[in-house]
Coordinates of C-alpha atoms in Angstrom, one line a residue:
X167 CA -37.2 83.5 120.5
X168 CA -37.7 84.0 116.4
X169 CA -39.4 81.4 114.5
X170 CA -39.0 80.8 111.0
X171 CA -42.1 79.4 109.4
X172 CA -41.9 76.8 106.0
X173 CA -44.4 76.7 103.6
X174 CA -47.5 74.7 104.2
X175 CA -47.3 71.0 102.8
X176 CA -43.3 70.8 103.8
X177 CA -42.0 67.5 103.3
X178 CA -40.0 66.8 106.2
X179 CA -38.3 63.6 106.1
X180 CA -35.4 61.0 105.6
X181 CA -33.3 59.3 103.0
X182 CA -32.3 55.8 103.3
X183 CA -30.8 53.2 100.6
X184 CA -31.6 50.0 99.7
X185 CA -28.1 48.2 100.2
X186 CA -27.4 50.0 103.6
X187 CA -30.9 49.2 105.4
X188 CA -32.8 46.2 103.6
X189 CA -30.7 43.5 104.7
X190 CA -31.6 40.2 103.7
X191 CA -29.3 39.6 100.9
X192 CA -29.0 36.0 100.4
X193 CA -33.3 35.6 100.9
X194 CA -36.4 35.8 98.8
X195 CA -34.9 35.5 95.2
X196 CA -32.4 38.5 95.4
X197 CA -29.2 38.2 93.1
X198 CA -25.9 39.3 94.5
X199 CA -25.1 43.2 93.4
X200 CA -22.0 44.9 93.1
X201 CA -21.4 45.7 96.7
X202 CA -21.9 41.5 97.9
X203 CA -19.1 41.2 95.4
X204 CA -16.7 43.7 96.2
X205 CA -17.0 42.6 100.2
X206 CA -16.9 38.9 99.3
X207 CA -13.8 39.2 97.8
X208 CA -11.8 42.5 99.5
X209 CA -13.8 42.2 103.3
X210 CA -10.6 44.1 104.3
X211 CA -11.8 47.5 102.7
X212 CA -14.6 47.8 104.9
X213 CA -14.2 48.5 108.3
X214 CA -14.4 46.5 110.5
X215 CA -15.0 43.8 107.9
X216 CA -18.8 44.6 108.4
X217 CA -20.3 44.2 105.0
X218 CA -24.0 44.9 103.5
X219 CA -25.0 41.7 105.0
X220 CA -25.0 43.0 108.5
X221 CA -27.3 46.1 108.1
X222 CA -30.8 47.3 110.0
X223 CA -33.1 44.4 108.3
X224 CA -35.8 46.7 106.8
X225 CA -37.2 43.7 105.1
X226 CA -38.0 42.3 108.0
X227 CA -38.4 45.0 110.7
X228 CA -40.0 47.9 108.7
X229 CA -42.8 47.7 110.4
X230 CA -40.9 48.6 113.6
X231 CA -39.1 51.3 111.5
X232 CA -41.9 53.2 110.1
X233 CA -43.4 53.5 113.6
X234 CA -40.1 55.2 114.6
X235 CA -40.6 57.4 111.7
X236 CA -44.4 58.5 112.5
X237 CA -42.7 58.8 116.3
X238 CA -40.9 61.8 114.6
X239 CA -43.9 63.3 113.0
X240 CA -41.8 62.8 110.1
X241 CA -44.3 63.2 106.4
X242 CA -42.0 61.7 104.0
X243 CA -39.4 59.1 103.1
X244 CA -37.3 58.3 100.6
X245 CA -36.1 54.5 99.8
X246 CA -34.5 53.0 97.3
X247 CA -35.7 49.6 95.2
X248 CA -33.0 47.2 94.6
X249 CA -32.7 45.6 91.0
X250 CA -30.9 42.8 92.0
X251 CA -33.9 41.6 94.3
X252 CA -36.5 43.3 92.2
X253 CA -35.5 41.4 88.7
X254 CA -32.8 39.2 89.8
X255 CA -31.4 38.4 86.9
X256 CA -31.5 42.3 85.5
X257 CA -33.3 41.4 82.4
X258 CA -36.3 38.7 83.2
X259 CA -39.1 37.9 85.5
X260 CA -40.1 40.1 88.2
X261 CA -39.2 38.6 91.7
X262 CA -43.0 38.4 93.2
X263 CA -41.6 38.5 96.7
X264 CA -40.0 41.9 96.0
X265 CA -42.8 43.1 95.0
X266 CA -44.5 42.4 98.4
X267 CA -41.7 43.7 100.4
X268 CA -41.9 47.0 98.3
X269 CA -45.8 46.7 99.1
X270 CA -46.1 46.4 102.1
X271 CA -43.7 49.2 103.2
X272 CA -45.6 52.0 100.8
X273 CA -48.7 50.4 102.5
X274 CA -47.2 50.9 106.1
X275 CA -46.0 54.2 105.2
X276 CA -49.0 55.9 103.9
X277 CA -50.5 54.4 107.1
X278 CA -49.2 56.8 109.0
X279 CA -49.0 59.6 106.4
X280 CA -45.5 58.9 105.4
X281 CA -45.5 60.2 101.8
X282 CA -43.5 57.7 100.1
X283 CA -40.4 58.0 97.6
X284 CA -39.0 55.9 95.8
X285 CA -35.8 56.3 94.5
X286 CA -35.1 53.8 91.6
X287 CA -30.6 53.0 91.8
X288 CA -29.0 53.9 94.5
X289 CA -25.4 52.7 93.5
X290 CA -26.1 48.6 93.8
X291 CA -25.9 47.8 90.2
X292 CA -26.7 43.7 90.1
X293 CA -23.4 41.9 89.4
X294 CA -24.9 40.4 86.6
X295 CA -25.0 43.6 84.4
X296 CA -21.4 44.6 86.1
X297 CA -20.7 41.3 84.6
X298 CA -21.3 42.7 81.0
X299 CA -19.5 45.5 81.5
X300 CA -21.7 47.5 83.7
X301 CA -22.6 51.4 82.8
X302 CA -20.0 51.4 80.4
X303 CA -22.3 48.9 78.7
X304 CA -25.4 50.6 76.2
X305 CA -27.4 47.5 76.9
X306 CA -27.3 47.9 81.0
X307 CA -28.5 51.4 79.6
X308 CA -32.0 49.6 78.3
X309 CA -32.3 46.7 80.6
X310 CA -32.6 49.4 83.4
X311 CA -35.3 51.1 81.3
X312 CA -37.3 47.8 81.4
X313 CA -36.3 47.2 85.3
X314 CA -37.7 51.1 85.9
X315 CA -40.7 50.2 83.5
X316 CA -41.5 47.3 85.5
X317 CA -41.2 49.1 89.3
X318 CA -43.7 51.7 87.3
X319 CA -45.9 48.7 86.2
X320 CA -46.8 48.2 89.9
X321 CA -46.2 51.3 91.6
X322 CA -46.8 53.9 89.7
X323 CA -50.5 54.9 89.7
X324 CA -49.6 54.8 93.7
X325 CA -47.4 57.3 93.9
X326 CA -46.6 61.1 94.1
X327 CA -43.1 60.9 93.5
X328 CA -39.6 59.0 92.1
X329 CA -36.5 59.4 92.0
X330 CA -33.9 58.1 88.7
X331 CA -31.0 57.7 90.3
X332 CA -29.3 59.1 93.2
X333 CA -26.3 61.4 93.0
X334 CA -25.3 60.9 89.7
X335 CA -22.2 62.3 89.6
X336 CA -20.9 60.3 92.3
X337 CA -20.2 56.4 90.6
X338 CA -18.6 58.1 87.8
X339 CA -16.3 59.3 90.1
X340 CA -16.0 56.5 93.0
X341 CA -16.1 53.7 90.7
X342 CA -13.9 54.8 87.4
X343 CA -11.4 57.4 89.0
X344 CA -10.7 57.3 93.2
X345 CA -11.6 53.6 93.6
X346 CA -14.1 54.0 96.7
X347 CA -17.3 51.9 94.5
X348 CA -17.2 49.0 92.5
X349 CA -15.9 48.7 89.5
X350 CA -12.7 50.1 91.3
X351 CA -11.5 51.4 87.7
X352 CA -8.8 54.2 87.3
X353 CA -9.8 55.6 83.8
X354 CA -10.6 59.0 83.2
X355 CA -12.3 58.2 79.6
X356 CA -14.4 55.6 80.7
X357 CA -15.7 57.9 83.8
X358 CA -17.0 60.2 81.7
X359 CA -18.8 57.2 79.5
X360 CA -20.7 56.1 82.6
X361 CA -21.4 59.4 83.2
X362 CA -22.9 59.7 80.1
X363 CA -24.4 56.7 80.0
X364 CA -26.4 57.0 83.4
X365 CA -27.4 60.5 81.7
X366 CA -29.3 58.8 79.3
X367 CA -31.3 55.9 81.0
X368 CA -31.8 58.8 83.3
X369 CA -33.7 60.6 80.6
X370 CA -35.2 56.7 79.0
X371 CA -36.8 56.3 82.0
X372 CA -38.2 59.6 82.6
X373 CA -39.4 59.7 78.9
X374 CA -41.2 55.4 80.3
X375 CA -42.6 57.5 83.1
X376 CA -44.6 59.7 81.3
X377 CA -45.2 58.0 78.2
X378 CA -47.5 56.2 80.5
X379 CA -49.1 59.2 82.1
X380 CA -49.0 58.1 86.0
X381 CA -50.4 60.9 88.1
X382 CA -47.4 61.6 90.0
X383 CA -43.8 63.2 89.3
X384 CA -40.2 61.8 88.0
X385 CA -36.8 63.3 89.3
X386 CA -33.3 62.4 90.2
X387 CA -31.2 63.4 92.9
X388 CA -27.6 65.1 91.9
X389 CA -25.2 66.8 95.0
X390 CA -24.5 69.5 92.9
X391 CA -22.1 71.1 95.6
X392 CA -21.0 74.9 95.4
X393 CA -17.2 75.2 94.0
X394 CA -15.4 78.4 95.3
X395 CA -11.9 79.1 94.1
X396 CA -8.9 80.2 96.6
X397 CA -8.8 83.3 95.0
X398 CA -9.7 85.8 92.5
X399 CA -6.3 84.7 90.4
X400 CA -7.4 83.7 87.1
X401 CA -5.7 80.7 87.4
X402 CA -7.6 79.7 90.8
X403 CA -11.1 80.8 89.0
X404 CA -10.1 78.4 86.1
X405 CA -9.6 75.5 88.4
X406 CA -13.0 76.4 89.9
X407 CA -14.8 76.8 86.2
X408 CA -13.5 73.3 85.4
X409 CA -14.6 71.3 88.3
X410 CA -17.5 72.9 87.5
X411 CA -17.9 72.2 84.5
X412 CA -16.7 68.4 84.6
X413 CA -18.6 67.7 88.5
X414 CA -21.7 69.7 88.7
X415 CA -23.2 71.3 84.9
X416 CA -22.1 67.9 83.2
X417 CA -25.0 66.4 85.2
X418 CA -27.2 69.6 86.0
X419 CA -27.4 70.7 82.5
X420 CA -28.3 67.7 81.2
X421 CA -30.7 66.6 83.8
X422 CA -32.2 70.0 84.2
X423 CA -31.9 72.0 80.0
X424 CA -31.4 69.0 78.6
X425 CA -28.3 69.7 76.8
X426 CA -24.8 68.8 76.9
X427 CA -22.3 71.7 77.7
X428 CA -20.7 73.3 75.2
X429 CA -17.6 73.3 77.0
X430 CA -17.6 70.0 78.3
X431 CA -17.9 68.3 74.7
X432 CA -15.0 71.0 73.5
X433 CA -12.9 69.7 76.6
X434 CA -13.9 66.0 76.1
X435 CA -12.8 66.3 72.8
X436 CA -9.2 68.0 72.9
X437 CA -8.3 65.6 75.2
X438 CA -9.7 62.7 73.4
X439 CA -12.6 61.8 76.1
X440 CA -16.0 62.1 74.3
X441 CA -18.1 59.4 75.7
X442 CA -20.5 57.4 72.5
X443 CA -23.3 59.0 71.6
X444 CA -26.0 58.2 69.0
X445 CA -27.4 60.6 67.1
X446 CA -31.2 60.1 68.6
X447 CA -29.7 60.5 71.9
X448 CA -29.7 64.9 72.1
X449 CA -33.4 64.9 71.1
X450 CA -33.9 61.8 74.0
X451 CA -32.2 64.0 76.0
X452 CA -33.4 67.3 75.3
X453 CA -37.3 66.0 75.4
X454 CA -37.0 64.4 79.0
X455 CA -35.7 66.1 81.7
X456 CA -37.1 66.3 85.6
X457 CA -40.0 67.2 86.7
X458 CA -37.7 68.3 90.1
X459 CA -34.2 67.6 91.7
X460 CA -33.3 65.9 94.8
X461 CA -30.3 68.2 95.8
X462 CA -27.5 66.6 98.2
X463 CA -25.6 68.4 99.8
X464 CA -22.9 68.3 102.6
X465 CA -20.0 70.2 102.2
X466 CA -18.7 72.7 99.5
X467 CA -16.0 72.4 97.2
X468 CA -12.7 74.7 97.1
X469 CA -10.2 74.8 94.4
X470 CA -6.9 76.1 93.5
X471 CA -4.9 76.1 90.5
X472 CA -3.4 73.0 89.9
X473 CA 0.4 71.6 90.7
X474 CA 2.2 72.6 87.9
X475 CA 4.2 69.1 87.5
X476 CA 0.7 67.5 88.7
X477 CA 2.3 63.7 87.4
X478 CA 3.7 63.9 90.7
X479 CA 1.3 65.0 92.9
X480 CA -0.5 62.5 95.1
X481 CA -3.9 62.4 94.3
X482 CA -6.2 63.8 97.3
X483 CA -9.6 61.4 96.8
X484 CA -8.2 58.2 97.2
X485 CA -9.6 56.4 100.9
X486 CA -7.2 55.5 103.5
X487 CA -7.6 52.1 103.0
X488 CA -7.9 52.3 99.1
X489 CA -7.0 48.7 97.7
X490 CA -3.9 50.5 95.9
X491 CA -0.9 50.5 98.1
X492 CA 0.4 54.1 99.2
X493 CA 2.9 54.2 96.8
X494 CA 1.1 53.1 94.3
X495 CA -1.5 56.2 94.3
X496 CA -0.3 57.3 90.9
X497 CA -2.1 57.6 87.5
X498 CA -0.8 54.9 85.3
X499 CA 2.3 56.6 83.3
X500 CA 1.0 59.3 80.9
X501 CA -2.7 58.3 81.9
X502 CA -4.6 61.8 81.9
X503 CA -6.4 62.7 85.6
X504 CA -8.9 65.5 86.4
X505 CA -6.3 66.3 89.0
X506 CA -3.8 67.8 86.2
X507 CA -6.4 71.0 86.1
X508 CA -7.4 71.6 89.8
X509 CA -6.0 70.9 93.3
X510 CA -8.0 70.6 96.2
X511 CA -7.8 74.0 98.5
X512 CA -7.6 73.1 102.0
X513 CA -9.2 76.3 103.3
X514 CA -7.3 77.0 107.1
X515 CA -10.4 79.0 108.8
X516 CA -13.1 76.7 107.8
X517 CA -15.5 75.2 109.9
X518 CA -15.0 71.2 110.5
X519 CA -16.6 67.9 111.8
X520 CA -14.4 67.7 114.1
X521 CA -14.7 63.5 113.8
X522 CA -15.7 62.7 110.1
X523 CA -12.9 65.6 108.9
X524 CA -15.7 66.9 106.5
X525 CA -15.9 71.0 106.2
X526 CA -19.1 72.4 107.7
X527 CA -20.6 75.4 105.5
X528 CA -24.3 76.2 105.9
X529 CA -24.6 78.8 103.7
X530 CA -23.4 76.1 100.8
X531 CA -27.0 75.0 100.8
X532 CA -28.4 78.5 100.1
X533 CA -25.5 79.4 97.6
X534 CA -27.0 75.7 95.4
X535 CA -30.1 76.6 95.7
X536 CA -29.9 80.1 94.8
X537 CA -28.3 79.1 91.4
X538 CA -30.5 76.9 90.9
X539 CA -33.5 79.4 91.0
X540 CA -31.1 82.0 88.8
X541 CA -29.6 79.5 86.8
X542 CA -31.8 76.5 85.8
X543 CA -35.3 78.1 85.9
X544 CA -35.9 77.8 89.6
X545 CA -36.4 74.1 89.2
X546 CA -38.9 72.5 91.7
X547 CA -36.7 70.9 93.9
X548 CA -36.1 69.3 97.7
X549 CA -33.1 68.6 100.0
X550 CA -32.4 65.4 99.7
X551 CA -30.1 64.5 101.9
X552 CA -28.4 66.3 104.7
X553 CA -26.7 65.3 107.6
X554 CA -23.3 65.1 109.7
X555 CA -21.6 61.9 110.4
X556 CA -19.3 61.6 113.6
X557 CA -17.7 58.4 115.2
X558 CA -17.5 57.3 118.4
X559 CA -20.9 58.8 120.2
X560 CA -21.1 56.5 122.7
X561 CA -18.8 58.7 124.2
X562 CA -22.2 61.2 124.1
X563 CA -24.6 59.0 126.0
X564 CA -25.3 60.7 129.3
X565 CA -26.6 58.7 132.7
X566 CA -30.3 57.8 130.8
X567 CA -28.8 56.3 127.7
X568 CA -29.6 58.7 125.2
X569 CA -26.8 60.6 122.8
X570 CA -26.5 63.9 123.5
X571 CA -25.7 65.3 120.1
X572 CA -25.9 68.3 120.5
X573 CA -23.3 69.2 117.9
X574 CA -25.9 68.0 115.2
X575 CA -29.0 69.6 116.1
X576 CA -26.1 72.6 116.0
X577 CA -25.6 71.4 112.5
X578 CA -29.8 71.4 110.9
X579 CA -30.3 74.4 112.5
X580 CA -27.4 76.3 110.8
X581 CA -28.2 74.9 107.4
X582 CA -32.3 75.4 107.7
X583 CA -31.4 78.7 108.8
X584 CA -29.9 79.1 104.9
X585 CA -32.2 76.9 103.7
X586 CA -34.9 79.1 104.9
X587 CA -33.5 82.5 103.7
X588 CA -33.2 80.7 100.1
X589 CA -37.3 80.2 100.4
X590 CA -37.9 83.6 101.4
X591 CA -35.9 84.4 98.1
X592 CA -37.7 82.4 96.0
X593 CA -36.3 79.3 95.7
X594 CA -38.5 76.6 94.5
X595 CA -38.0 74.0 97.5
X596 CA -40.7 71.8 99.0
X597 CA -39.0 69.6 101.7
X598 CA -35.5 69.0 103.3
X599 CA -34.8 65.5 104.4
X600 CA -31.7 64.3 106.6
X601 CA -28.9 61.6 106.0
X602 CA -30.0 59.8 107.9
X603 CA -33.4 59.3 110.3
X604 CA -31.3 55.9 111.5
X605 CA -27.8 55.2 111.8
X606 CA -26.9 53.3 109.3
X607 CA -24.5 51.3 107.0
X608 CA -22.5 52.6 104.3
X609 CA -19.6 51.6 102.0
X610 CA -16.8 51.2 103.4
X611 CA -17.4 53.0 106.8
X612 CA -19.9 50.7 107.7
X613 CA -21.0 52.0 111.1
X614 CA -18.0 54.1 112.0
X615 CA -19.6 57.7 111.4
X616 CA -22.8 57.5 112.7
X617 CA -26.2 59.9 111.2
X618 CA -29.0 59.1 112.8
X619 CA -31.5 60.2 114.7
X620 CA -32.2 56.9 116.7
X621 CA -29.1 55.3 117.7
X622 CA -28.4 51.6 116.2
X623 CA -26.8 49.4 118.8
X624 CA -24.5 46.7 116.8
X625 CA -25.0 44.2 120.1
X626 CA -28.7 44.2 120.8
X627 CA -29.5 45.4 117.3
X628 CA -32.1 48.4 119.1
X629 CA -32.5 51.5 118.4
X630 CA -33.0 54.5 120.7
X631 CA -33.6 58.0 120.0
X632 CA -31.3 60.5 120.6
X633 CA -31.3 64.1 121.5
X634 CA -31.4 65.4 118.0
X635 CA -34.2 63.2 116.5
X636 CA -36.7 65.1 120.1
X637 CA -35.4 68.0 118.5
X638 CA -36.2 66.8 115.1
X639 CA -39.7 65.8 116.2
X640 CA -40.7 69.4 117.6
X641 CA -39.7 71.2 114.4
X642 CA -41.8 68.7 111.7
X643 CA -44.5 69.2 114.5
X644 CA -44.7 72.9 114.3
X645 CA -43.3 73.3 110.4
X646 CA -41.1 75.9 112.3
X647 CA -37.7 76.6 113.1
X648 CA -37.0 78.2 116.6
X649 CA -33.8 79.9 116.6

């Protein structure tokens, strides 16, 4: 049997988000974010009607859940602070009993060598500063400044790591174009001004970080997924260069050179898109970027040219139960959509989840990280999340209880294989952690497609480890893959 060694000091861990695992949302102080808005008033979006207030109870229970952790001789973890419990308001006191919380789990995870990090938004903006318009909003820009200023205050002579924001990209997107995340806006313009806008506090806070000197490092975590046309036609390699441009270098360039593209602001402007900016902002920009990347990534992306009456296209993002009705999954008449310059390429020999309907690609992770090393100055970087999500494993427990999943350990091992041939390239990575070390609640899906590696029971609210997470264990033992 091969092995494939890691380097030495690997961080093998897990990813987990404040809104899907701290529970608690109505206790200690904690403001209702966007996410106890949206369920309060559309419960019928999310499945089952199981909202955010019916998740694993870290704040109470992460005692228990570290332990499970340590069980996995997993070395590092990745949460997420929420900024409606930490300041409440978004803008005034810090919420003492937050602080504790947030305490007491770095505290319990450096007690068993858990090295901790923190990941500073993860998509639960409070609704206070939705309330105020939200990112599109240059103030909620500088109140989340002070809010990251403040986490530093207490955490960050503590510390080896944080994390801006998580997947960047993604709220633009969900929230202001395919209506999957609050603010459930339809605007192509104002997308790209949140985009923007999350850009710069992004590079605010790094420049807080280290204006202060802590001892550690300062990222952000972007999914910059791979984006392979249909074809060589050069209409299907312009579709490809444009998602490109408007998914992945928008936010990697920035984040990473600390510039703009070129071709973004040319497109932005012909079509009348170019987000505010203030002429301090480039050098703010261009004198802060990350010390590393958290790279997500899951599937790839494959494009074609685009419909040529594209006005009457359905649109491919929005969610089955997307609050629009199905014939009302149209731009508004005339309203420009991304969609008018690709179309979605549903490849017919590719590799599938055969439950979540996701396309499985292993050698996406190595094809990221490769550009990343030949493109963006081998950035120092980790995987930071990973993982396959499939429904209904209960039909996987066997005789003793335990989910067979055999199907994911399948899964790891295909993309650590690429993962590992990227190292022995060059690439700059330093850990890999999964989506997720628990099952766990997300938007919308709640707990249909399950991640973990210890199995959440909704009844008895236990968890129990399954096949993958022995499998799991073994491999963070040895820092070794056996293949």
């Amino acid at each position: 049997m091969n092995e494939l060694k890691f380097p030495e000091g690997f961080l093998w861990g897990g990813a987990s988000w404040a809104t899907g695992f701290e529970g608690a949302r109505n206790e200690d102080g904690k403001s209702p974010d966007v996410w106890d808005d949206w369920f309060s008033k559309e419960p019928e979006r999310f499945y089952d009607q199981v909202g955010p207030d019916s998740t694993l109870d870290m704040y109470h229970r992460y005692k228990e859940y570290v332990k499970l952790l340590s069980d996995l001789n997993i070395n590092s973890f990745r949460f997420s602070i929420s900024w409606s419990r930490f300041i409440p308001d978004g803008k005034g006191e810090v919420n003492e009993k937050a602080v504790l919380f947030y305490q007491n789990l770095i505290d319990e995870l450096k007690k068993y060598h858990i090295e901790p990090i923190i990941c500073l938004w993860h998509f639960d903006l409070p609704l206070c500063m939705q309330e105020i318009g939200g990112w599109l909003n240059r103030d909620v820009v500088n109140y989340f400044v002070d809010y990251c200023e403040a986490v530093f205050n207490r955490f960050g002579n503590q510390l080896n790591y944080f994390v801006v924001l998580n997947e960047v990209g993604v709220l633009p997107q969900g929230g202001y174009l395919y209506d999957f995340q609050p603010p459930n806006r339809i605007n192509f313009k104002e997308s790209i001004q949140a985009g923007y806008h999350l850009l710069l506090a992004q590079a605010k806070v790094i420049q807080c970080y280290h204006k202060h000197h802590y001892p550690g490092e300062i990222g952000t975590v972007l999914n910059p997924n791979p984006v392979y046309p249909r074809s060589d036609d050069p209409k299907d390699l312009e579709a490809a260069k444009f998602v490109d441009m408007i998914r992945e270098r928008f936010y990697l360039d920035v984040s990473v050179n600390g510039e703009i593209p070129k071709d973004f602001l040319e497109f932005a402007d012909e079509y009348e898109l170019t987000p505010v900016i203030e002429d301090e902002d480039y050098q703010i920009l261009k004198d802060n970027t990350v010390d590393f990347l958290g790279v997500n990534y899951y599937q790839p992306c494959r494009v074609q040219a685009p419909d040529e009456n594209w006005e009457d296209s359905k649109l491919k993002f929005y969610p089955e139960n997307s609050r629009q009705k199905q014939s009302d999954r149209y731009p508004e008449k005339g309203q420009l959509m991304p969609e008018k310059f690709y179309k979605i390429y549903d490849k017919p020999d590719k590799k599938m989840n055969f439950s979540r309907g996701w396309e499985i690609y292993p050698k996406g992770i190595y094809d990221t990280l490769m550009r990343l090393k030949n493109d963006y100055g081998n950035i120092k970087c980790y995987i930071g999340e990973n993982g396959m999500g499939v429904e209904n494993e209960e039909n996987f427990i066997d005789e003793h209880g335990q989910v067979i999943d055999d199907y994911r350990i399948e899964f790891y091992q295909e993309h650590l294989i690429w993962l590992h041939k990227a190292i022995e390239e060059g690439s700059n990575c330093f850990g890999y952690h999964v989506w997720s070390p628990f099952d766990n609640w997300s938007p919308i899906n709640a707990f249909k497609n399950r991640y973990g590696f210890y199995r959440y029971d909704l009844t008895n609210k236990t968890m129990t480890v399954k096949k993958s997470g022995l499998w799991f264990k073994e491999l963070c033992a040895t820092n070794s893959l056996k293949k």
